[in-house]
XYZ file of C-alpha atoms in Angstrom:
596
model
C 87.920 13.673 33.440
C 88.960 11.145 30.741
C 88.591 7.551 32.106
C 91.257 4.937 31.303
C 90.138 1.405 31.185
C 93.183 -0.865 31.110
C 92.849 -4.468 30.190
C 95.728 -6.754 31.163
C 94.306 -10.135 30.114
C 96.111 -13.393 30.287
C 95.371 -15.263 26.983
C 93.651 -18.533 27.236
C 93.783 -21.282 24.756
C 90.400 -21.035 22.977
C 90.088 -24.756 22.373
C 92.047 -27.767 23.591
C 92.781 -28.979 20.160
C 93.136 -26.548 17.357
C 90.119 -24.280 16.736
C 91.581 -20.897 15.922
C 89.994 -17.873 17.644
C 87.142 -16.585 15.517
C 86.580 -19.927 13.911
C 83.215 -21.543 14.332
C 82.469 -25.195 13.618
C 78.787 -24.367 13.684
C 78.499 -21.911 10.908
C 75.991 -22.174 8.126
C 72.354 -23.303 8.064
C 72.882 -26.633 9.794
C 74.297 -24.811 12.778
C 71.292 -22.610 13.004
C 68.722 -25.442 13.024
C 69.490 -27.845 15.822
C 67.087 -26.294 18.375
C 64.189 -26.452 15.939
C 61.469 -28.908 16.839
C 58.343 -29.632 14.840
C 55.395 -29.508 17.124
C 51.556 -29.574 17.119
C 49.000 -28.100 19.449
C 46.637 -30.883 20.695
C 45.809 -33.576 18.204
C 45.988 -36.182 20.989
C 43.426 -38.374 19.300
C 45.343 -38.464 16.025
C 48.855 -39.099 17.065
C 49.575 -41.163 13.924
C 48.733 -38.107 11.800
C 51.334 -35.984 13.770
C 54.065 -38.626 13.395
C 52.880 -39.137 9.771
C 53.951 -35.450 9.013
C 57.341 -36.228 10.510
C 56.691 -34.024 13.455
C 58.315 -34.825 16.825
C 56.697 -32.692 19.429
C 53.167 -32.407 20.887
C 51.849 -29.737 23.263
C 49.545 -31.002 26.024
C 47.493 -28.869 28.372
C 47.397 -29.694 32.098
C 44.708 -27.682 33.898
C 45.960 -27.303 37.457
C 42.443 -27.489 38.842
C 41.941 -31.023 37.137
C 45.094 -32.583 38.588
C 45.090 -31.089 42.104
C 41.343 -30.476 42.882
C 42.180 -30.018 46.544
C 45.419 -28.935 48.140
C 47.763 -31.849 48.161
C 45.258 -34.214 46.507
C 46.727 -35.205 43.137
C 45.057 -37.345 40.472
C 47.545 -38.079 37.701
C 45.775 -41.023 36.013
C 44.475 -39.010 32.972
C 47.759 -37.145 32.406
C 49.868 -40.366 32.837
C 47.954 -41.919 29.871
C 48.185 -38.864 27.741
C 51.927 -38.466 28.238
C 52.556 -42.174 27.888
C 50.529 -42.441 24.658
C 52.399 -39.530 23.031
C 55.823 -40.943 24.013
C 55.011 -44.370 22.768
C 54.691 -42.751 19.353
C 58.084 -41.238 19.650
C 56.866 -37.741 20.405
C 58.475 -35.305 22.693
C 56.160 -33.647 25.210
C 55.577 -30.115 26.241
C 52.951 -29.297 28.821
C 51.154 -26.079 29.322
C 49.994 -25.372 32.935
C 47.227 -22.984 33.852
C 43.614 -22.822 35.031
C 44.035 -22.180 38.800
C 41.757 -24.311 41.049
C 39.360 -22.216 43.137
C 40.935 -23.309 46.381
C 44.259 -21.725 45.282
C 42.920 -18.822 43.223
C 43.182 -15.138 44.014
C 39.955 -14.766 42.303
C 37.819 -17.960 42.530
C 35.476 -18.654 39.664
C 37.616 -16.804 37.190
C 39.752 -18.647 34.581
C 43.526 -18.430 34.854
C 43.600 -15.931 37.756
C 47.011 -15.898 39.516
C 47.264 -17.931 42.700
C 46.659 -16.276 45.981
C 49.765 -17.989 47.272
C 52.600 -18.694 44.791
C 53.801 -21.426 47.050
C 50.756 -23.465 46.033
C 51.732 -23.274 42.347
C 55.332 -24.023 43.218
C 54.296 -27.191 45.117
C 52.182 -28.321 42.126
C 54.880 -27.628 39.687
C 57.490 -29.430 41.687
C 55.252 -32.457 42.084
C 54.424 -32.414 38.352
C 58.080 -32.190 37.275
C 59.195 -34.915 39.521
C 56.478 -37.286 38.261
C 57.320 -36.625 34.707
C 61.086 -36.270 34.968
C 62.685 -37.591 31.745
C 59.281 -37.826 30.046
C 58.353 -34.104 29.549
C 60.760 -31.690 27.934
C 59.319 -28.388 28.922
C 56.581 -26.627 30.839
C 54.808 -23.597 29.587
C 53.521 -21.399 32.379
C 50.165 -19.991 31.616
C 48.774 -18.832 28.168
C 48.913 -15.261 26.833
C 49.201 -13.731 30.321
C 49.379 -10.310 28.672
C 45.597 -10.436 28.118
C 43.129 -9.936 30.936
C 40.958 -12.764 29.966
C 43.821 -15.180 30.340
C 44.640 -13.460 33.740
C 41.271 -13.870 35.618
C 39.879 -10.693 34.059
C 42.443 -8.749 35.987
C 44.634 -6.217 34.315
C 47.822 -8.098 33.308
C 50.849 -7.640 35.607
C 54.238 -8.790 34.340
C 55.794 -8.315 37.768
C 53.089 -10.479 39.473
C 53.702 -13.069 36.810
C 57.455 -12.849 37.476
C 56.914 -13.583 41.115
C 55.003 -16.794 40.085
C 58.009 -17.819 38.023
C 60.393 -16.966 40.839
C 58.463 -19.274 43.179
C 57.972 -22.252 40.890
C 61.331 -22.286 38.908
C 63.590 -23.625 41.671
C 61.046 -26.349 42.511
C 60.887 -27.486 38.878
C 64.692 -27.492 38.590
C 65.150 -29.368 41.743
C 62.788 -32.064 40.551
C 64.070 -32.207 37.008
C 67.075 -30.099 36.135
C 66.757 -30.818 32.393
C 63.051 -29.543 32.114
C 62.782 -26.239 30.284
C 60.540 -23.688 31.958
C 58.899 -21.457 29.379
C 57.026 -18.147 29.897
C 53.389 -18.223 28.859
C 53.313 -17.571 25.106
C 52.538 -13.964 24.640
C 49.804 -12.598 22.322
C 51.013 -10.024 19.846
C 48.587 -7.563 21.404
C 49.848 -4.265 20.107
C 51.741 -1.678 22.087
C 49.501 -1.159 25.069
C 51.190 -0.223 28.364
C 48.194 -0.375 30.714
C 44.666 -1.710 30.826
C 43.370 -5.119 29.861
C 45.802 -5.833 27.015
C 49.432 -5.262 27.406
C 51.632 -5.200 24.358
C 53.963 -8.300 24.254
C 57.135 -6.388 24.018
C 56.167 -4.019 26.850
C 55.227 -7.068 28.900
C 58.589 -8.785 28.246
C 60.441 -5.590 29.028
C 58.713 -5.184 32.363
C 59.289 -8.824 33.195
C 63.065 -8.799 32.652
C 63.633 -5.187 33.799
C 60.715 -4.059 36.063
C 62.227 -0.696 36.880
C 63.122 0.027 33.209
C 66.610 1.112 34.388
C 68.646 -1.217 32.146
C 69.585 -3.195 35.270
C 68.242 -6.665 35.008
C 69.268 -7.672 38.474
C 65.745 -6.799 39.745
C 64.030 -8.687 36.894
C 62.866 -12.291 36.397
C 65.029 -13.558 33.572
C 66.734 -15.945 35.945
C 63.483 -17.779 36.575
C 62.680 -18.970 33.092
C 64.679 -20.841 30.435
C 62.779 -19.966 27.263
C 60.558 -17.175 25.954
C 57.116 -18.341 25.070
C 55.901 -16.760 21.840
C 52.716 -16.800 19.698
C 54.029 -15.358 16.455
C 50.911 -15.831 14.368
C 51.525 -14.832 10.729
C 48.549 -12.660 10.005
C 48.052 -11.950 6.385
C 51.833 -11.789 5.716
C 54.398 -14.190 4.354
C 56.657 -15.658 7.167
C 59.746 -13.830 5.975
C 57.918 -10.382 5.867
C 60.314 -7.871 7.573
C 58.837 -6.418 10.876
C 59.226 -2.896 9.432
C 56.686 -3.759 6.804
C 54.086 -5.351 9.050
C 54.487 -3.523 12.329
C 52.418 -0.499 11.491
C 49.801 -2.249 9.699
C 47.808 -4.981 11.449
C 50.499 -5.893 13.922
C 50.367 -9.723 13.630
C 53.362 -11.145 11.892
C 55.671 -14.148 12.233
C 58.957 -12.331 12.707
C 57.521 -10.682 15.892
C 59.435 -13.518 17.517
C 62.772 -11.986 16.547
C 61.787 -8.698 18.241
C 60.836 -10.491 21.443
C 64.205 -12.324 21.399
C 66.176 -9.162 20.666
C 64.349 -7.212 23.459
C 65.324 -9.834 26.125
C 68.906 -10.050 24.806
C 69.215 -6.241 25.032
C 67.467 -5.688 28.417
C 68.363 -8.900 30.284
C 71.621 -9.281 28.609
C 71.071 -13.008 28.219
C 70.450 -15.085 25.067
C 67.152 -16.926 25.931
C 65.791 -19.340 23.319
C 62.286 -18.769 22.088
C 59.616 -21.541 21.969
C 56.825 -20.787 19.553
C 54.091 -22.487 21.617
C 51.370 -21.359 19.210
C 51.580 -20.000 15.617
C 49.676 -20.422 12.331
C 47.736 -18.801 9.461
C 44.062 -18.277 9.439
C 42.284 -20.025 6.585
C 39.373 -18.247 4.962
C 36.226 -20.228 5.916
C 34.910 -19.667 2.340
C 37.447 -22.332 1.319
C 35.439 -24.800 3.282
C 32.141 -23.465 2.199
C 31.443 -21.396 5.361
C 30.404 -17.669 5.243
C 31.826 -16.135 8.506
C 32.161 -12.600 9.442
C 34.713 -12.239 12.275
C 34.830 -8.340 12.344
C 37.472 -6.148 10.880
C 40.534 -7.640 12.607
C 40.012 -11.293 11.981
C 38.635 -10.664 8.511
C 41.962 -9.128 7.632
C 43.778 -12.338 8.722
C 41.983 -14.572 6.210
C 44.228 -16.415 3.683
C 43.865 -18.995 1.039
C 44.583 -22.676 1.600
C 47.652 -22.574 -0.685
C 49.020 -19.482 1.173
C 48.454 -21.101 4.564
C 50.298 -24.243 3.403
C 53.188 -22.274 1.878
C 53.724 -20.001 4.889
C 53.552 -22.812 7.416
C 56.434 -24.472 5.507
C 58.201 -21.078 5.061
C 57.997 -20.434 8.759
C 59.889 -23.502 9.727
C 62.436 -23.054 6.983
C 62.930 -19.343 7.774
C 63.433 -20.008 11.473
C 65.788 -22.917 10.796
C 68.025 -20.715 8.518
C 67.923 -17.518 10.427
C 67.124 -18.028 14.131
C 69.603 -20.240 16.019
C 67.790 -19.282 19.178
C 64.450 -20.743 18.072
C 63.309 -23.912 19.807
C 60.337 -26.199 19.136
C 57.622 -24.567 16.989
C 54.011 -25.807 17.800
C 51.579 -25.039 14.968
C 48.134 -24.167 15.907
C 46.435 -26.519 15.257
C 46.043 -30.031 13.817
C 42.318 -30.842 14.114
C 40.119 -28.436 15.999
C 38.082 -28.320 12.799
C 36.808 -31.763 13.713
C 35.376 -30.708 17.169
C 31.601 -31.202 16.610
C 30.756 -29.186 19.711
C 32.363 -26.011 18.353
C 30.295 -23.381 16.485
C 30.675 -23.349 12.789
C 32.378 -19.955 12.818
C 34.613 -20.367 15.790
C 37.971 -19.012 14.844
C 40.084 -21.824 16.024
C 38.442 -24.184 13.407
C 40.198 -22.280 10.631
C 43.690 -22.484 12.029
C 43.482 -26.314 11.647
C 45.218 -28.289 8.931
C 42.600 -30.880 8.512
C 39.123 -30.418 7.184
C 36.014 -30.987 9.072
C 35.850 -34.575 7.755
C 39.396 -35.268 8.718
C 40.877 -35.056 5.157
C 44.112 -33.108 4.842
C 44.237 -29.515 3.749
C 47.129 -28.479 1.546
C 48.958 -27.352 4.719
C 49.061 -30.910 6.121
C 50.320 -32.287 2.792
C 53.005 -29.626 2.449
C 54.249 -30.083 5.966
C 54.463 -33.824 5.608
C 56.592 -33.328 2.499
C 58.786 -30.596 4.042
C 62.375 -31.765 4.806
C 62.923 -31.715 8.517
C 66.178 -31.082 10.302
C 67.147 -33.240 13.219
C 66.118 -36.530 11.610
C 68.759 -39.022 12.812
C 70.750 -40.790 10.137
C 72.023 -44.304 10.556
C 75.592 -43.174 11.154
C 74.663 -40.110 13.310
C 75.231 -40.171 17.063
C 72.420 -39.150 19.278
C 73.374 -36.495 21.880
C 71.585 -37.368 25.073
C 72.815 -35.070 27.904
C 73.011 -32.476 29.012
C 69.665 -31.860 27.289
C 69.110 -28.850 25.069
C 68.307 -25.866 27.375
C 69.552 -27.506 30.668
C 71.197 -25.408 33.355
C 74.095 -27.426 34.870
C 74.519 -27.846 38.615
C 78.381 -27.618 38.268
C 81.285 -26.894 35.942
C 82.293 -30.502 35.332
C 79.479 -32.126 33.372
C 79.474 -35.568 31.732
C 78.518 -35.591 28.161
C 76.588 -38.582 27.042
C 75.548 -39.770 23.564
C 74.562 -42.845 21.640
C 77.325 -44.170 19.320
C 76.295 -45.715 16.057
C 77.328 -49.293 15.353
C 80.818 -49.776 14.050
C 82.150 -46.484 15.375
C 85.924 -46.483 16.099
C 86.612 -42.871 16.934
C 84.615 -39.986 18.248
C 85.012 -36.312 17.523
C 83.726 -34.145 20.321
C 83.273 -30.456 20.381
C 82.038 -28.061 23.150
C 81.960 -24.461 21.905
C 81.509 -21.374 24.275
C 79.036 -18.649 23.331
C 80.523 -16.315 20.876
C 83.627 -18.399 20.929
C 84.491 -16.345 24.040
C 86.562 -18.536 26.290
C 88.031 -21.981 26.397
C 86.265 -24.854 24.793
C 86.870 -28.472 23.740
C 87.820 -30.166 20.523
C 88.827 -33.737 20.948
C 89.186 -36.869 18.864
C 89.038 -39.993 21.107
C 88.540 -43.685 20.815
C 84.921 -44.790 20.522
C 83.015 -43.993 23.645
C 79.507 -43.000 24.778
C 80.379 -40.412 27.411
C 83.113 -37.955 28.268
C 83.598 -36.207 31.697
C 84.875 -32.619 31.495
C 87.339 -32.023 34.344
C 86.416 -29.348 36.840
C 88.289 -26.018 36.563
C 90.918 -25.024 36.850
C 91.898 -28.137 35.052
C 92.739 -28.178 31.338
C 89.420 -27.210 29.910
C 88.196 -24.726 32.506
C 84.514 -24.061 31.708
C 83.321 -20.625 32.616
C 80.406 -20.048 34.974
C 77.024 -18.393 33.943
C 77.544 -19.083 30.261
C 76.065 -20.863 27.292
C 77.908 -23.729 25.738
C 77.179 -25.779 22.577
C 78.089 -29.369 22.197
C 77.964 -32.001 19.460
C 79.663 -35.231 18.428
C 80.351 -37.331 15.398
C 82.027 -40.620 14.680
C 84.088 -42.538 12.065
C 84.469 -46.256 11.473
C 88.197 -45.724 10.565
C 90.517 -47.491 12.888
C 93.427 -45.420 11.854
C 93.637 -41.818 13.284
C 91.325 -39.586 11.208
C 91.986 -35.847 11.167
C 89.016 -33.499 11.329
C 89.049 -33.059 7.495
C 88.937 -36.841 6.815
C 85.942 -37.722 4.678
C 85.226 -40.843 6.810
C 83.672 -38.650 9.495
C 79.956 -39.049 9.678
C 77.257 -36.428 10.305
C 77.299 -34.328 13.487
C 74.733 -34.975 16.123
C 72.194 -32.290 16.697
C 73.680 -29.177 18.307
C 72.842 -29.061 22.036
C 72.997 -25.899 24.040
C 73.343 -25.777 27.884
C 74.315 -23.257 30.419
C 76.728 -23.387 33.306
C 75.675 -22.276 36.813
C 75.965 -18.605 37.581
C 78.760 -17.534 40.036
C 78.261 -15.302 43.031
C 80.671 -12.801 44.589
C 79.439 -13.845 48.028
C 81.949 -16.754 48.019
C 84.878 -14.388 47.334
C 86.964 -12.782 50.077
C 89.544 -10.031 49.647
C 92.711 -11.059 51.414
C 95.360 -8.406 51.045
C 96.087 -5.544 51.173
C 93.910 -5.308 54.288
C 91.281 -2.628 54.352
C 93.170 0.698 55.184
C 96.614 -0.749 54.992
C 99.569 1.009 53.376
C 101.450 -1.043 50.853
C 105.212 -1.351 50.764
C 105.480 -0.129 47.174
C 103.468 1.253 44.211
C 103.250 -2.094 42.446
C 101.322 -4.049 45.205
C 100.092 -7.653 44.699
C 96.358 -7.918 45.344
C 95.084 -11.329 46.668
C 91.678 -12.864 47.240
C 90.241 -16.296 48.050
C 87.368 -18.232 46.793
C 85.092 -20.820 48.456
C 84.716 -22.464 45.056
C 87.791 -24.039 43.383
C 85.806 -24.093 40.154
C 86.068 -20.333 39.856
C 89.300 -19.320 38.115
C 88.725 -16.364 35.897
C 88.436 -13.026 37.474
C 87.907 -9.241 36.823
C 89.800 -6.892 39.107
C 89.246 -3.121 39.363
C 91.518 -0.531 40.964
C 90.681 3.183 41.193
C 91.100 6.210 43.347
C 87.299 6.542 42.929
C 85.396 4.463 45.486
C 82.382 4.489 43.020
C 84.521 3.128 40.140
C 82.617 5.379 37.836
C 83.457 4.778 34.112
C 81.097 7.418 32.666
C 83.394 10.073 31.299
C 80.905 12.782 32.145
C 80.978 11.699 35.895
C 84.315 10.037 36.524
C 86.777 11.580 38.993
C 89.555 9.061 38.531
C 90.879 6.453 36.225
C 89.494 2.914 36.605
C 92.054 0.138 35.897
C 90.280 -3.048 34.965
C 92.191 -6.347 34.596
C 91.280 -9.829 33.558
C 93.021 -12.536 35.635
C 93.269 -16.348 35.196
C 93.554 -17.160 38.910
C 94.835 -20.672 38.226
C 97.941 -19.294 36.488
C 98.968 -16.561 38.761
C 101.522 -16.886 41.642
C 100.185 -17.049 44.144
C 96.753 -18.348 42.905
C 94.016 -15.703 42.730
C 96.182 -12.628 42.709
C 97.097 -9.633 40.564
C 100.344 -7.806 40.760
C 100.302 -4.176 39.496
C 102.924 -4.156 36.776
C 106.078 -2.089 37.133
C 105.288 -0.622 33.687
C 102.148 1.039 35.129
C 102.828 1.761 38.765
C 100.224 3.392 40.997
C 100.673 6.969 42.246
C 102.657 7.542 45.438
C 100.941 8.765 48.559
C 97.565 7.990 47.277
C 94.363 6.302 48.407
C 93.120 3.538 46.192
C 90.047 1.164 46.222
C 89.925 -2.334 44.782
C 87.347 -5.076 44.206
C 86.894 -8.446 42.399
C 84.187 -10.446 40.775
C 84.013 -13.772 38.881
C 84.498 -13.202 35.141
C 81.470 -13.854 33.005
C 81.924 -14.153 29.262
C 80.114 -14.947 26.087
C 76.373 -14.663 26.733
C 76.693 -14.613 30.548
C 75.086 -12.121 32.897
C 77.523 -9.931 34.829
C 77.996 -10.659 38.513
C 77.816 -8.229 41.336
C 81.329 -7.067 42.584
C 82.695 -7.744 46.040
C 82.521 -4.853 48.396
C 85.515 -2.618 47.742
C 88.535 -2.350 50.013
C 90.825 0.765 50.471
C 94.583 0.820 50.612
C 97.154 3.544 50.596
C 100.488 3.790 48.675
C 103.772 4.861 50.361
């Protein structure tokens, strides 16, 4: 039977002050770059060389066994110094956590085996995040967990890894809501679906949709904020299309976009990607070494000029094309200087310094590369919510640092895909703005990504948006509102099994949260509400309702222009409306009523 889906939507004002539907103030390359960060793996002994390149992130490793050698016995002295030294140079810090202590390991004596009890890892992560709240921007959980030698020589298991994330994520967020939890960067290990090496795309797919049924509700996407990726470039230029490289050696920079696309399709949520390792493999012959690495690594060798050009190309390509890409940590700065490493150890030849500490062409090229996100003198600094933060409520306070001499502030908050109400205000100079809780005039939607930015002018007279006196925008910051739940919704009337007085009844429900105001309502003679034309037995009427504008609140009246059938049995249900890039919410249990 043909299914009719009827949309009766109340139109919301897209923006409080004048952005037309479909407009985006964030179009163009500048809009696609604000998440980009310029990071380096290691290099702790040469922090001045990192900042000398204009880079602003560093990746530190924090072996769990070193900082909690016995349960509950923490020793942070070493890590305190490492974090403080990096921050003193103006660097943002990401920490990779792995290396399970034997007392907590499911396989003592084996590197990176999963813990026997995920609660032990959760306790460690909660304590770690609390100690470094405001000092560490993100935590990468494990390293390449799709490889057995990074998983205690156990066959990799994405569901087991997901359970680890599920245990630790709430502890990290409780301790530091702004901290970004990142999945362990995945190795581009081909397409394997079993055994010691799982393909990165298969691993991600099983992580976000374990049953492979296109229903992410049983997956683990809710327990990480960003996808960790290791998009090494192989022998290819950074912009080489995946279709060219995929069926050859299988290592290529744009693998990251395939990982992002998979999670977007299967988990139906737009997660940022953090490239926690990437690079190009310098031919040792450039440095006077004759090394045979076997057929695979020998294929990866590139010249010094190619390495330099593609590292620059990678940052520029990501900035121009990947608005979802976060900090990118090149691997590596200076492992070529480690005297204890064998002359032909591969990691030496991903470095951008020679063995004597002098710069390779890659270092020089990266230092000269223009970098986005460098704050100009008249540019505000967006402070909070931080990029990638998940908010505890729908009424955040936005904070920024205003340049000297500012007289007016232009503030914008843009919903994902421009889908829903946002904010576009010009106000007197200030350094914060509190967004009223719904259903007030802005009405942020739950479970959704928002982007915010701010700019200023020194003009004391009102300056319209097009006025040339406006300075540059702050960096674009993306945050998410908390996800709603149908468990706080109660259907009020008609009562279950009741007979309505007419064929245009008013349906009413209540909510334990005053901040939920936008709803989906379904009515059908089919208790399963089946919308597949091949299976449907009745029409499904679906309606979008702004509960703050209806009378009474949180209600839907069947219109007289489309009455229900007489002497019929109907079912109805409600759920909070999620828009943009939000994940759909489970419906309330359905109620039945009869028409006269």
